[in-house]
């Protein structure tokens, strides 16, 4: 039982636009990570938030930014969308940063298409 | 930098066959090794997690092994079924992030 939800399920944007994706963590989880999965590829780590602060970041440009709220829900914002940003975006929550990746629970993902 | 490779990229087998999926990783300093299943257009379903101190984990018809010294993990699926058709991803777990391979697309033919 994961309890992680993401919205929207699908999204279509045009190049240059901005997008916000949302993740609702499982109750009690204070750590959230975001991953990008391009078609035919494995997910790639974008960043992690712990108690509303960015805790780690992968090889993504600054136009990828995030927020984590006091209720531990989270947003991923992408500015100046590019065609290569088309992907499935996954969030994963964890009950405690110290537990590391042992207890990450993934949401169903948001499919973003950039035209 | 951790890199994860999965071989083969695709596999097609007849129903009932036992099969092995392979995963290799370059940095043995992992916290865990995880196997996921992904159906087309869907999110990830966790299958098995092997802690760095463990050698294998089993769940039903699935058995995963881990050899840190050689940087390898295998996922063994017994008596495959058409419902096992999916992409299988392995991921090397660090303290904060998972590093994934590109996956093996499995097709089990009735």
CSV table of C-alpha atoms in Angstrom, one decimal:
chain,number,residue,atom,x,y,z
A,1,UNK,CA,0.0,0.0,0.0
A,2,UNK,CA,1.7,3.1,-1.2
A,3,UNK,CA,-0.8,5.9,-0.9
A,4,UNK,CA,1.2,8.3,-3.1
A,5,UNK,CA,-0.9,10.2,-5.6
A,6,UNK,CA,0.1,12.4,-8.5
A,7,UNK,CA,-1.8,14.9,-10.6
A,8,UNK,CA,-2.6,15.4,-13.3
A,9,UNK,CA,-2.4,12.0,-15.0
A,10,UNK,CA,-1.6,13.4,-18.4
A,11,UNK,CA,-0.7,16.9,-19.5
A,12,UNK,CA,0.0,18.4,-22.9
A,13,UNK,CA,2.0,21.7,-23.2
A,14,UNK,CA,3.8,23.6,-25.9
A,15,UNK,CA,7.4,24.5,-26.1
A,16,UNK,CA,8.3,27.5,-24.0
A,17,UNK,CA,5.4,27.1,-21.5
A,18,UNK,CA,5.7,26.4,-17.8
A,19,UNK,CA,4.2,23.4,-16.0
A,20,UNK,CA,3.5,22.4,-12.4
A,21,UNK,CA,3.2,18.8,-11.4
A,22,UNK,CA,1.9,17.7,-8.0
A,23,UNK,CA,2.5,14.9,-5.7
A,24,UNK,CA,0.7,14.0,-2.5
A,25,UNK,CA,3.0,11.9,-0.3
A,26,UNK,CA,1.8,9.0,1.9
A,27,UNK,CA,0.7,10.2,5.3
A,28,UNK,CA,3.6,10.8,7.7
A,29,UNK,CA,6.3,10.8,4.9
A,30,UNK,CA,8.7,13.8,5.2
A,31,UNK,CA,10.9,13.0,2.2
A,32,UNK,CA,10.0,13.2,-1.5
A,33,UNK,CA,12.0,12.5,-4.6
A,34,UNK,CA,11.2,13.2,-8.2
A,35,UNK,CA,12.3,11.2,-11.2
A,36,UNK,CA,12.0,11.8,-15.0
A,37,UNK,CA,11.5,8.8,-17.2
A,38,UNK,CA,11.9,9.4,-20.9
A,39,UNK,CA,10.5,6.8,-23.3
A,40,UNK,CA,12.5,3.6,-23.4
A,41,UNK,CA,14.8,4.8,-20.6
A,42,UNK,CA,15.0,4.2,-16.9
A,43,UNK,CA,13.9,6.9,-14.4
A,44,UNK,CA,16.5,9.5,-13.7
A,45,UNK,CA,16.8,11.3,-10.3
A,46,UNK,CA,15.8,15.0,-10.5
A,47,UNK,CA,15.9,16.1,-6.9
A,48,UNK,CA,14.9,15.2,-3.3
A,49,UNK,CA,13.2,17.3,-0.7
A,50,UNK,CA,13.3,16.8,3.0
A,51,UNK,CA,11.3,18.9,5.4
A,52,UNK,CA,10.8,21.6,2.8
A,53,UNK,CA,14.4,21.9,1.9
A,54,UNK,CA,16.2,20.5,-1.2
A,55,UNK,CA,18.4,17.7,-0.1
A,56,UNK,CA,20.0,16.5,-3.3
A,57,UNK,CA,19.9,17.2,-7.0
A,58,UNK,CA,20.6,15.2,-10.1
A,59,UNK,CA,21.9,16.5,-13.4
A,60,UNK,CA,19.0,18.7,-14.4
A,61,UNK,CA,19.1,22.4,-15.2
A,62,UNK,CA,17.8,25.1,-12.9
A,63,UNK,CA,14.6,25.5,-14.9
A,64,UNK,CA,13.6,22.3,-13.0
A,65,UNK,CA,12.6,23.4,-9.5
A,66,UNK,CA,10.5,22.1,-6.7
A,67,UNK,CA,8.6,22.8,-3.5
A,68,UNK,CA,7.6,20.8,-0.6
A,69,UNK,CA,4.9,22.0,1.7
A,70,UNK,CA,4.4,21.7,5.5
A,71,UNK,CA,1.9,18.9,4.8
A,72,UNK,CA,4.7,17.2,2.8
A,73,UNK,CA,2.9,17.4,-0.5
A,74,UNK,CA,5.2,18.5,-3.3
A,75,UNK,CA,5.4,20.2,-6.6
A,76,UNK,CA,7.7,19.9,-9.6
A,77,UNK,CA,7.9,23.1,-11.7
A,78,UNK,CA,9.5,23.1,-15.1
A,79,UNK,CA,10.0,26.5,-16.9
A,80,UNK,CA,10.7,27.1,-20.6
A,81,UNK,CA,9.6,23.6,-21.7
A,82,UNK,CA,11.6,21.9,-24.3
A,83,UNK,CA,10.6,19.0,-26.5
A,84,UNK,CA,13.0,16.7,-24.6
A,85,UNK,CA,11.1,17.3,-21.4
A,86,UNK,CA,8.4,15.0,-22.7
A,87,UNK,CA,8.5,12.1,-20.2
A,88,UNK,CA,6.8,10.3,-17.4
A,89,UNK,CA,7.4,12.1,-14.1
A,90,UNK,CA,7.4,10.0,-11.0
A,91,UNK,CA,7.5,11.1,-7.4
A,92,UNK,CA,8.5,8.8,-4.5
A,93,UNK,CA,7.9,9.5,-0.9
A,94,UNK,CA,9.7,8.1,2.1
A,95,UNK,CA,8.8,8.2,5.8
A,96,UNK,CA,12.2,9.3,7.0
A,97,UNK,CA,15.4,10.6,5.2
A,98,UNK,CA,17.5,8.4,7.4
A,99,UNK,CA,15.9,5.3,5.9
A,100,UNK,CA,17.3,6.2,2.6
A,101,UNK,CA,16.0,4.5,-0.5
A,102,UNK,CA,14.9,1.4,1.3
A,103,UNK,CA,11.4,2.7,1.8
A,104,UNK,CA,10.6,4.8,-1.2
A,105,UNK,CA,7.0,4.5,-2.4
A,106,UNK,CA,6.3,5.5,-6.0
A,107,UNK,CA,3.3,7.3,-7.3
A,108,UNK,CA,1.6,6.4,-10.7
A,109,UNK,CA,3.3,9.2,-12.5
A,110,UNK,CA,2.3,12.2,-14.7
A,111,UNK,CA,2.8,11.8,-18.4
A,112,UNK,CA,3.9,15.2,-19.9
A,113,UNK,CA,3.9,15.7,-23.6
A,114,UNK,CA,5.6,18.9,-25.0
A,115,UNK,CA,4.6,19.8,-28.5
B,1,UNK,CA,29.2,7.8,-10.8
B,2,UNK,CA,26.9,4.8,-10.5
B,3,UNK,CA,25.9,3.2,-13.8
B,4,UNK,CA,23.4,0.4,-14.1
B,5,UNK,CA,23.1,-1.9,-17.1
B,6,UNK,CA,20.5,-4.5,-17.9
B,7,UNK,CA,20.8,-7.3,-20.3
B,8,UNK,CA,19.0,-8.3,-22.4
B,9,UNK,CA,17.1,-5.2,-23.5
B,10,UNK,CA,14.2,-7.5,-24.6
B,11,UNK,CA,13.3,-11.1,-24.1
B,12,UNK,CA,10.5,-13.2,-25.6
B,13,UNK,CA,9.8,-16.6,-24.1
B,14,UNK,CA,7.0,-19.2,-24.2
B,15,UNK,CA,4.7,-19.6,-21.3
B,16,UNK,CA,6.0,-21.9,-18.5
B,17,UNK,CA,9.7,-21.2,-19.1
B,18,UNK,CA,12.0,-20.2,-16.3
B,19,UNK,CA,14.1,-17.1,-17.1
B,20,UNK,CA,16.8,-14.9,-15.7
B,21,UNK,CA,17.2,-11.2,-16.1
B,22,UNK,CA,20.6,-9.6,-15.5
B,23,UNK,CA,21.6,-6.3,-13.9
B,24,UNK,CA,25.1,-5.0,-13.4
B,25,UNK,CA,26.3,-1.9,-11.5
B,26,UNK,CA,29.6,-0.1,-11.5
B,27,UNK,CA,29.8,1.1,-7.9
B,28,UNK,CA,29.6,-1.6,-5.2
B,29,UNK,CA,29.0,1.0,-2.4
B,30,UNK,CA,25.2,0.5,-2.6
B,31,UNK,CA,22.6,0.5,0.2
B,32,UNK,CA,20.4,-1.9,-1.6
B,33,UNK,CA,19.4,-3.3,-5.0
B,34,UNK,CA,15.8,-3.1,-6.1
B,35,UNK,CA,13.7,-4.7,-8.8
B,36,UNK,CA,10.6,-3.1,-10.2
B,37,UNK,CA,8.0,-4.0,-12.7
B,38,UNK,CA,6.5,-1.4,-15.1
B,39,UNK,CA,3.5,-2.0,-17.3
B,40,UNK,CA,3.2,0.2,-20.4
B,41,UNK,CA,2.5,3.8,-19.6
B,42,UNK,CA,2.2,3.1,-15.9
B,43,UNK,CA,4.2,3.7,-12.7
B,44,UNK,CA,6.6,1.4,-10.9
B,45,UNK,CA,5.6,-1.6,-8.9
B,46,UNK,CA,8.2,-2.7,-6.4
B,47,UNK,CA,9.0,-6.4,-6.6
B,48,UNK,CA,12.0,-7.2,-4.5
B,49,UNK,CA,14.5,-5.2,-2.4
B,50,UNK,CA,17.9,-6.7,-1.4
B,51,UNK,CA,19.8,-5.0,1.3
B,52,UNK,CA,23.5,-4.6,0.7
B,53,UNK,CA,24.2,-7.2,3.5
B,54,UNK,CA,21.9,-9.8,1.9
B,55,UNK,CA,22.5,-12.2,-0.9
B,56,UNK,CA,19.0,-12.9,-2.1
B,57,UNK,CA,15.3,-12.3,-1.6
B,58,UNK,CA,12.3,-14.3,-2.7
B,59,UNK,CA,8.7,-13.5,-3.4
B,60,UNK,CA,6.5,-16.2,-4.9
B,61,UNK,CA,7.9,-17.2,-8.3
B,62,UNK,CA,10.5,-14.4,-8.1
B,63,UNK,CA,14.0,-14.7,-6.7
B,64,UNK,CA,16.6,-12.0,-6.8
B,65,UNK,CA,20.2,-12.4,-6.0
B,66,UNK,CA,22.9,-9.8,-5.3
B,67,UNK,CA,26.7,-10.2,-5.6
B,68,UNK,CA,28.2,-6.8,-4.6
B,69,UNK,CA,31.8,-7.9,-5.2
B,70,UNK,CA,31.1,-8.5,-8.9
B,71,UNK,CA,28.5,-5.7,-9.2
B,72,UNK,CA,25.7,-8.1,-10.4
B,73,UNK,CA,22.2,-8.9,-9.6
B,74,UNK,CA,19.8,-11.4,-11.2
B,75,UNK,CA,16.1,-11.7,-11.2
B,76,UNK,CA,14.9,-15.3,-11.7
B,77,UNK,CA,11.3,-15.8,-12.7
B,78,UNK,CA,9.9,-19.4,-12.4
B,79,UNK,CA,7.2,-20.8,-14.6
B,80,UNK,CA,6.6,-17.6,-16.5
B,81,UNK,CA,3.0,-16.6,-17.3
B,82,UNK,CA,1.6,-14.1,-19.9
B,83,UNK,CA,0.7,-11.8,-17.1
B,84,UNK,CA,4.4,-11.5,-16.4
B,85,UNK,CA,4.8,-9.5,-19.6
B,86,UNK,CA,6.1,-6.1,-18.6
B,87,UNK,CA,9.4,-4.1,-18.4
B,88,UNK,CA,11.6,-5.1,-15.5
B,89,UNK,CA,13.8,-2.4,-14.0
B,90,UNK,CA,16.6,-2.8,-11.6
B,91,UNK,CA,17.9,0.1,-9.5
B,92,UNK,CA,21.0,0.6,-7.3
B,93,UNK,CA,20.0,2.3,-4.1
B,94,UNK,CA,22.1,5.0,-2.6
B,95,UNK,CA,21.4,7.1,0.5
B,96,UNK,CA,19.1,9.5,-1.3
B,97,UNK,CA,18.5,8.3,-4.8
B,98,UNK,CA,18.0,5.2,-7.0
B,99,UNK,CA,20.0,4.8,-10.2
B,100,UNK,CA,18.0,2.8,-12.7
B,101,UNK,CA,18.9,0.7,-15.6
B,102,UNK,CA,17.0,1.0,-18.9
B,103,UNK,CA,15.0,-2.2,-18.2
B,104,UNK,CA,14.4,-5.5,-19.8
B,105,UNK,CA,11.1,-5.8,-21.8
B,106,UNK,CA,9.7,-9.3,-21.2
B,107,UNK,CA,7.1,-10.9,-23.4
B,108,UNK,CA,5.6,-14.2,-22.3
B,109,UNK,CA,3.8,-15.9,-25.2
B,110,UNK,CA,0.8,-18.1,-24.5
